[in-house]
Amino acid sequence: MNDAGVPESVQHEVDPLASTFIDLARAATSGASATEIFVQLAERCTELLPIDACGLLLVDHLGRLEVVGASDSDARLLAQFQVKEAEGPSMDCCRPG
């Protein structure tokens, strides 16, 4: 059995995406901070998708984009730059129209 109590024989059959959600849920219930969970999600995105890096941004309650996680320091810097300059693909995805 692994740390989550899943038998090893079953664990190998779990879809990588499902495994990601299991790991994120485990992190959330074991006291990880939101930042740690978002970083873990960004890192897993680079494993699951054909991308080299990932930055995660969310819209806050005032409608502003906030960087919440990144797979590495370069991705975080790029995401922060997009927010600061109000330009880039992350901003384009959030614009109406």
mmCIF file of N, CA and C in Angstrom:
data_model
loop_
_atom_site.group_PDB
_atom_site.id
_atom_site.type_symbol
_atom_site.label_atom_id
_atom_site.label_comp_id
_atom_site.label_asym_id
_atom_site.label_seq_id
_atom_site.Cartn_x
_atom_site.Cartn_y
_atom_site.Cartn_z
ATOM 1 N N MET A 1 0.839 -1.187 0.000
ATOM 2 C CA MET A 1 0.000 0.000 0.000
ATOM 3 C C MET A 1 0.885 1.252 0.000
ATOM 4 N N ASN A 2 0.379 2.295 -0.677
ATOM 5 C CA ASN A 2 1.101 3.562 -0.656
ATOM 6 C C ASN A 2 0.625 4.406 0.517
ATOM 7 N N ASP A 3 1.089 5.653 0.593
ATOM 8 C CA ASP A 3 0.738 6.546 1.702
ATOM 9 C C ASP A 3 -0.762 6.838 1.784
ATOM 10 N N ALA A 4 -1.450 6.771 0.634
ATOM 11 C CA ALA A 4 -2.883 7.066 0.616
ATOM 12 C C ALA A 4 -3.727 5.835 0.909
ATOM 13 N N GLY A 5 -3.068 4.688 1.149
ATOM 14 C CA GLY A 5 -3.808 3.474 1.438
ATOM 15 C C GLY A 5 -4.303 2.755 0.196
ATOM 16 N N VAL A 6 -3.756 3.125 -0.981
ATOM 17 C CA VAL A 6 -4.147 2.479 -2.228
ATOM 18 C C VAL A 6 -3.166 1.347 -2.504
ATOM 19 N N PRO A 7 -3.671 0.127 -2.720
ATOM 20 C CA PRO A 7 -2.766 -0.984 -3.028
ATOM 21 C C PRO A 7 -1.923 -0.672 -4.260
ATOM 22 N N GLU A 8 -0.665 -1.081 -4.260
ATOM 23 C CA GLU A 8 0.244 -0.803 -5.375
ATOM 24 C C GLU A 8 -0.321 -1.309 -6.703
ATOM 25 N N SER A 9 -0.969 -2.463 -6.700
ATOM 26 C CA SER A 9 -1.510 -3.019 -7.944
ATOM 27 C C SER A 9 -2.584 -2.108 -8.540
ATOM 28 N N VAL A 10 -3.340 -1.440 -7.711
ATOM 29 C CA VAL A 10 -4.380 -0.525 -8.183
ATOM 30 C C VAL A 10 -3.766 0.808 -8.577
ATOM 31 N N GLN A 11 -2.767 1.252 -7.840
ATOM 32 C CA GLN A 11 -2.152 2.558 -8.089
ATOM 33 C C GLN A 11 -1.603 2.650 -9.505
ATOM 34 N N HIS A 12 -1.046 1.582 -10.036
ATOM 35 C CA HIS A 12 -0.468 1.615 -11.381
ATOM 36 C C HIS A 12 -1.534 1.731 -12.453
ATOM 37 N N GLU A 13 -2.786 1.416 -12.106
ATOM 38 C CA GLU A 13 -3.874 1.487 -13.065
ATOM 39 C C GLU A 13 -4.559 2.849 -13.061
ATOM 40 N N VAL A 14 -4.224 3.700 -12.121
ATOM 41 C CA VAL A 14 -4.872 5.007 -12.000
ATOM 42 C C VAL A 14 -4.376 5.917 -13.116
ATOM 43 N N ASP A 15 -5.319 6.563 -13.774
ATOM 44 C CA ASP A 15 -5.018 7.522 -14.827
ATOM 45 C C ASP A 15 -4.145 8.642 -14.259
ATOM 46 N N PRO A 16 -3.153 9.139 -15.033
ATOM 47 C CA PRO A 16 -2.291 10.214 -14.530
ATOM 48 C C PRO A 16 -3.062 11.461 -14.091
ATOM 49 N N LEU A 17 -4.133 11.798 -14.790
ATOM 50 C CA LEU A 17 -4.921 12.961 -14.390
ATOM 51 C C LEU A 17 -5.636 12.694 -13.075
ATOM 52 N N ALA A 18 -6.224 11.521 -12.943
ATOM 53 C CA ALA A 18 -6.886 11.161 -11.686
ATOM 54 C C ALA A 18 -5.874 11.137 -10.546
ATOM 55 N N SER A 19 -4.698 10.633 -10.825
ATOM 56 C CA SER A 19 -3.637 10.596 -9.815
ATOM 57 C C SER A 19 -3.266 12.004 -9.355
ATOM 58 N N THR A 20 -3.270 12.938 -10.284
ATOM 59 C CA THR A 20 -2.982 14.330 -9.942
ATOM 60 C C THR A 20 -4.023 14.871 -8.977
ATOM 61 N N PHE A 21 -5.298 14.625 -9.257
ATOM 62 C CA PHE A 21 -6.359 15.107 -8.362
ATOM 63 C C PHE A 21 -6.283 14.428 -6.999
ATOM 64 N N ILE A 22 -5.926 13.160 -6.985
ATOM 65 C CA ILE A 22 -5.750 12.452 -5.713
ATOM 66 C C ILE A 22 -4.628 13.094 -4.911
ATOM 67 N N ASP A 23 -3.509 13.366 -5.576
ATOM 68 C CA ASP A 23 -2.371 13.981 -4.889
ATOM 69 C C ASP A 23 -2.704 15.380 -4.384
ATOM 70 N N LEU A 24 -3.444 16.153 -5.171
ATOM 71 C CA LEU A 24 -3.826 17.502 -4.748
ATOM 72 C C LEU A 24 -4.788 17.447 -3.568
ATOM 73 N N ALA A 25 -5.720 16.518 -3.600
ATOM 74 C CA ALA A 25 -6.648 16.359 -2.480
ATOM 75 C C ALA A 25 -5.896 15.935 -1.224
ATOM 76 N N ARG A 26 -4.949 15.049 -1.375
ATOM 77 C CA ARG A 26 -4.142 14.606 -0.238
ATOM 78 C C ARG A 26 -3.363 15.791 0.350
ATOM 79 N N ALA A 27 -2.795 16.615 -0.519
ATOM 80 C CA ALA A 27 -2.047 17.785 -0.050
ATOM 81 C C ALA A 27 -2.970 18.750 0.690
ATOM 82 N N ALA A 28 -4.175 18.957 0.145
ATOM 83 C CA ALA A 28 -5.124 19.891 0.764
ATOM 84 C C ALA A 28 -5.572 19.402 2.134
ATOM 85 N N THR A 29 -5.764 18.110 2.280
ATOM 86 C CA THR A 29 -6.245 17.574 3.552
ATOM 87 C C THR A 29 -5.123 17.340 4.559
ATOM 88 N N SER A 30 -3.885 17.453 4.101
ATOM 89 C CA SER A 30 -2.765 17.258 5.035
ATOM 90 C C SER A 30 -2.157 18.576 5.493
ATOM 91 N N GLY A 31 -2.823 19.685 5.192
ATOM 92 C CA GLY A 31 -2.377 20.973 5.713
ATOM 93 C C GLY A 31 -1.500 21.799 4.800
ATOM 94 N N ALA A 32 -1.354 21.404 3.544
ATOM 95 C CA ALA A 32 -0.549 22.203 2.620
ATOM 96 C C ALA A 32 -1.239 23.548 2.390
ATOM 97 N N SER A 33 -0.451 24.573 2.179
ATOM 98 C CA SER A 33 -1.017 25.894 1.905
ATOM 99 C C SER A 33 -1.565 25.935 0.484
ATOM 100 N N ALA A 34 -2.408 26.914 0.220
ATOM 101 C CA ALA A 34 -2.946 27.085 -1.131
ATOM 102 C C ALA A 34 -1.815 27.291 -2.128
ATOM 103 N N THR A 35 -0.803 28.045 -1.739
ATOM 104 C CA THR A 35 0.339 28.282 -2.623
ATOM 105 C C THR A 35 1.037 26.975 -2.959
ATOM 106 N N GLU A 36 1.258 26.138 -1.967
ATOM 107 C CA GLU A 36 1.911 24.848 -2.213
ATOM 108 C C GLU A 36 1.087 23.976 -3.153
ATOM 109 N N ILE A 37 -0.216 24.004 -2.991
ATOM 110 C CA ILE A 37 -1.098 23.203 -3.837
ATOM 111 C C ILE A 37 -1.070 23.724 -5.272
ATOM 112 N N PHE A 38 -1.102 25.036 -5.452
ATOM 113 C CA PHE A 38 -1.065 25.599 -6.803
ATOM 114 C C PHE A 38 0.276 25.338 -7.482
ATOM 115 N N VAL A 39 1.354 25.391 -6.736
ATOM 116 C CA VAL A 39 2.669 25.075 -7.308
ATOM 117 C C VAL A 39 2.700 23.617 -7.735
ATOM 118 N N GLN A 40 2.184 22.736 -6.895
ATOM 119 C CA GLN A 40 2.132 21.322 -7.241
ATOM 120 C C GLN A 40 1.293 21.105 -8.503
ATOM 121 N N LEU A 41 0.165 21.805 -8.606
ATOM 122 C CA LEU A 41 -0.677 21.701 -9.794
ATOM 123 C C LEU A 41 0.076 22.171 -11.038
ATOM 124 N N ALA A 42 0.770 23.284 -10.943
ATOM 125 C CA ALA A 42 1.536 23.806 -12.082
ATOM 126 C C ALA A 42 2.619 22.819 -12.502
ATOM 127 N N GLU A 43 3.305 22.243 -11.540
ATOM 128 C CA GLU A 43 4.340 21.260 -11.852
ATOM 129 C C GLU A 43 3.751 20.034 -12.539
ATOM 130 N N ARG A 44 2.600 19.573 -12.043
ATOM 131 C CA ARG A 44 1.956 18.407 -12.650
ATOM 132 C C ARG A 44 1.466 18.701 -14.060
ATOM 133 N N CYS A 45 1.054 19.959 -14.312
ATOM 134 C CA CYS A 45 0.630 20.334 -15.664
ATOM 135 C C CYS A 45 1.759 20.118 -16.666
ATOM 136 N N THR A 46 2.989 20.406 -16.252
ATOM 137 C CA THR A 46 4.125 20.223 -17.161
ATOM 138 C C THR A 46 4.403 18.744 -17.416
ATOM 139 N N GLU A 47 3.954 17.877 -16.524
ATOM 140 C CA GLU A 47 4.113 16.441 -16.726
ATOM 141 C C GLU A 47 2.987 15.873 -17.591
ATOM 142 N N LEU A 48 1.791 16.428 -17.453
ATOM 143 C CA LEU A 48 0.617 15.890 -18.138
ATOM 144 C C LEU A 48 0.397 16.472 -19.531
ATOM 145 N N LEU A 49 0.880 17.675 -19.750
ATOM 146 C CA LEU A 49 0.642 18.380 -21.012
ATOM 147 C C LEU A 49 1.959 18.579 -21.755
ATOM 148 N N PRO A 50 1.897 18.773 -23.065
ATOM 149 C CA PRO A 50 3.125 18.999 -23.828
ATOM 150 C C PRO A 50 3.616 20.450 -23.701
ATOM 151 N N ILE A 51 3.976 20.826 -22.474
ATOM 152 C CA ILE A 51 4.467 22.180 -22.190
ATOM 153 C C ILE A 51 5.727 22.084 -21.341
ATOM 154 N N ASP A 52 6.545 23.120 -21.403
ATOM 155 C CA ASP A 52 7.786 23.144 -20.632
ATOM 156 C C ASP A 52 7.628 23.825 -19.288
ATOM 157 N N ALA A 53 6.667 24.730 -19.187
ATOM 158 C CA ALA A 53 6.467 25.484 -17.944
ATOM 159 C C ALA A 53 5.004 25.887 -17.845
ATOM 160 N N CYS A 54 4.604 26.253 -16.631
ATOM 161 C CA CYS A 54 3.203 26.606 -16.409
ATOM 162 C C CYS A 54 3.111 27.671 -15.333
ATOM 163 N N GLY A 55 2.330 28.697 -15.599
ATOM 164 C CA GLY A 55 2.003 29.698 -14.598
ATOM 165 C C GLY A 55 0.501 29.668 -14.377
ATOM 166 N N LEU A 56 0.084 29.727 -13.136
ATOM 167 C CA LEU A 56 -1.345 29.718 -12.817
ATOM 168 C C LEU A 56 -1.754 31.079 -12.285
ATOM 169 N N LEU A 57 -2.790 31.624 -12.866
ATOM 170 C CA LEU A 57 -3.321 32.909 -12.443
ATOM 171 C C LEU A 57 -4.811 32.760 -12.192
ATOM 172 N N LEU A 58 -5.303 33.428 -11.184
ATOM 173 C CA LEU A 58 -6.723 33.448 -10.876
ATOM 174 C C LEU A 58 -7.203 34.889 -10.804
ATOM 175 N N VAL A 59 -8.467 35.076 -11.089
ATOM 176 C CA VAL A 59 -9.079 36.392 -10.967
ATOM 177 C C VAL A 59 -9.553 36.551 -9.531
ATOM 178 N N ASP A 60 -9.145 37.642 -8.869
ATOM 179 C CA ASP A 60 -9.551 37.862 -7.480
ATOM 180 C C ASP A 60 -10.951 38.471 -7.421
ATOM 181 N N HIS A 61 -11.422 38.738 -6.229
ATOM 182 C CA HIS A 61 -12.783 39.243 -6.044
ATOM 183 C C HIS A 61 -13.009 40.634 -6.654
ATOM 184 N N LEU A 62 -11.937 41.334 -6.994
ATOM 185 C CA LEU A 62 -12.056 42.647 -7.632
ATOM 186 C C LEU A 62 -11.868 42.570 -9.152
ATOM 187 N N GLY A 63 -11.715 41.348 -9.665
ATOM 188 C CA GLY A 63 -11.553 41.178 -11.100
ATOM 189 C C GLY A 63 -10.124 41.302 -11.591
ATOM 190 N N ARG A 64 -9.159 41.325 -10.684
ATOM 191 C CA ARG A 64 -7.744 41.433 -11.071
ATOM 192 C C ARG A 64 -7.111 40.049 -11.111
ATOM 193 N N LEU A 65 -6.204 39.864 -12.056
ATOM 194 C CA LEU A 65 -5.466 38.608 -12.120
ATOM 195 C C LEU A 65 -4.371 38.590 -11.059
ATOM 196 N N GLU A 66 -4.232 37.452 -10.405
ATOM 197 C CA GLU A 66 -3.194 37.252 -9.400
ATOM 198 C C GLU A 66 -2.440 35.982 -9.738
ATOM 199 N N VAL A 67 -1.117 36.013 -9.652
ATOM 200 C CA VAL A 67 -0.307 34.813 -9.846
ATOM 201 C C VAL A 67 -0.429 33.973 -8.578
ATOM 202 N N VAL A 68 -0.869 32.719 -8.742
ATOM 203 C CA VAL A 68 -1.058 31.862 -7.577
ATOM 204 C C VAL A 68 -0.083 30.686 -7.544
ATOM 205 N N GLY A 69 0.564 30.404 -8.644
ATOM 206 C CA GLY A 69 1.515 29.295 -8.662
ATOM 207 C C GLY A 69 2.229 29.238 -9.994
ATOM 208 N N ALA A 70 3.349 28.537 -10.001
ATOM 209 C CA ALA A 70 4.120 28.363 -11.225
ATOM 210 C C ALA A 70 4.999 27.133 -11.083
ATOM 211 N N SER A 71 5.315 26.538 -12.217
ATOM 212 C CA SER A 71 6.127 25.329 -12.202
ATOM 213 C C SER A 71 7.599 25.617 -11.928
ATOM 214 N N ASP A 72 8.032 26.833 -12.199
ATOM 215 C CA ASP A 72 9.423 27.212 -11.923
ATOM 216 C C ASP A 72 9.521 28.741 -11.843
ATOM 217 N N SER A 73 10.685 29.220 -11.510
ATOM 218 C CA SER A 73 10.856 30.663 -11.293
ATOM 219 C C SER A 73 10.673 31.469 -12.579
ATOM 220 N N ASP A 74 11.071 30.910 -13.722
ATOM 221 C CA ASP A 74 10.889 31.630 -14.984
ATOM 222 C C ASP A 74 9.405 31.784 -15.319
ATOM 223 N N ALA A 75 8.636 30.731 -15.096
ATOM 224 C CA ALA A 75 7.186 30.796 -15.362
ATOM 225 C C ALA A 75 6.526 31.803 -14.425
ATOM 226 N N ARG A 76 6.956 31.827 -13.170
ATOM 227 C CA ARG A 76 6.400 32.796 -12.208
ATOM 228 C C ARG A 76 6.727 34.222 -12.652
ATOM 229 N N LEU A 77 7.963 34.461 -13.049
ATOM 230 C CA LEU A 77 8.378 35.792 -13.488
ATOM 231 C C LEU A 77 7.581 36.240 -14.715
ATOM 232 N N LEU A 78 7.390 35.342 -15.670
ATOM 233 C CA LEU A 78 6.618 35.676 -16.864
ATOM 234 C C LEU A 78 5.164 35.992 -16.498
ATOM 235 N N ALA A 79 4.581 35.197 -15.618
ATOM 236 C CA ALA A 79 3.197 35.448 -15.192
ATOM 237 C C ALA A 79 3.089 36.798 -14.483
ATOM 238 N N GLN A 80 4.042 37.097 -13.614
ATOM 239 C CA GLN A 80 4.027 38.379 -12.905
ATOM 240 C C GLN A 80 4.189 39.540 -13.881
ATOM 241 N N PHE A 81 5.023 39.364 -14.895
ATOM 242 C CA PHE A 81 5.224 40.401 -15.898
ATOM 243 C C PHE A 81 3.929 40.661 -16.664
ATOM 244 N N GLN A 82 3.211 39.585 -17.014
ATOM 245 C CA GLN A 82 1.945 39.746 -17.728
ATOM 246 C C GLN A 82 0.947 40.547 -16.895
ATOM 247 N N VAL A 83 0.891 40.250 -15.615
ATOM 248 C CA VAL A 83 -0.027 40.976 -14.733
ATOM 249 C C VAL A 83 0.389 42.441 -14.637
ATOM 250 N N LYS A 84 1.677 42.680 -14.429
ATOM 251 C CA LYS A 84 2.167 44.056 -14.280
ATOM 252 C C LYS A 84 1.926 44.885 -15.533
ATOM 253 N N GLU A 85 2.182 44.298 -16.694
ATOM 254 C CA GLU A 85 2.055 45.027 -17.956
ATOM 255 C C GLU A 85 0.653 44.945 -18.565
ATOM 256 N N ALA A 86 -0.212 44.116 -17.984
ATOM 257 C CA ALA A 86 -1.571 43.903 -18.502
ATOM 258 C C ALA A 86 -1.552 43.481 -19.966
ATOM 259 N N GLU A 87 -0.586 42.638 -20.305
ATOM 260 C CA GLU A 87 -0.417 42.131 -21.667
ATOM 261 C C GLU A 87 -0.036 40.662 -21.599
ATOM 262 N N GLY A 88 -0.365 39.947 -22.653
ATOM 263 C CA GLY A 88 0.052 38.556 -22.762
ATOM 264 C C GLY A 88 -1.131 37.600 -22.808
ATOM 265 N N PRO A 89 -0.850 36.335 -23.061
ATOM 266 C CA PRO A 89 -1.925 35.357 -23.248
ATOM 267 C C PRO A 89 -2.798 35.168 -22.009
ATOM 268 N N SER A 90 -2.235 35.283 -20.830
ATOM 269 C CA SER A 90 -3.057 35.140 -19.625
ATOM 270 C C SER A 90 -4.079 36.262 -19.540
ATOM 271 N N MET A 91 -3.661 37.455 -19.873
ATOM 272 C CA MET A 91 -4.577 38.603 -19.858
ATOM 273 C C MET A 91 -5.621 38.466 -20.966
ATOM 274 N N ASP A 92 -5.182 38.003 -22.142
ATOM 275 C CA ASP A 92 -6.109 37.848 -23.259
ATOM 276 C C ASP A 92 -7.217 36.859 -22.937
ATOM 277 N N CYS A 93 -6.893 35.801 -22.206
ATOM 278 C CA CYS A 93 -7.896 34.785 -21.861
ATOM 279 C C CYS A 93 -8.965 35.322 -20.934
ATOM 280 N N CYS A 94 -8.661 36.363 -20.216
ATOM 281 C CA CYS A 94 -9.603 36.897 -19.211
ATOM 282 C C CYS A 94 -10.363 38.117 -19.690
ATOM 283 N N ARG A 95 -10.038 38.599 -20.859
ATOM 284 C CA ARG A 95 -10.738 39.776 -21.381
ATOM 285 C C ARG A 95 -12.045 39.363 -22.030
ATOM 286 N N PRO A 96 -13.111 40.083 -21.727
ATOM 287 C CA PRO A 96 -14.388 39.755 -22.374
ATOM 288 C C PRO A 96 -14.358 40.124 -23.864
ATOM 289 N N GLY A 97 -15.129 39.398 -24.629
ATOM 290 C CA GLY A 97 -15.273 39.734 -26.039
ATOM 291 C C GLY A 97 -14.463 38.985 -26.929
#
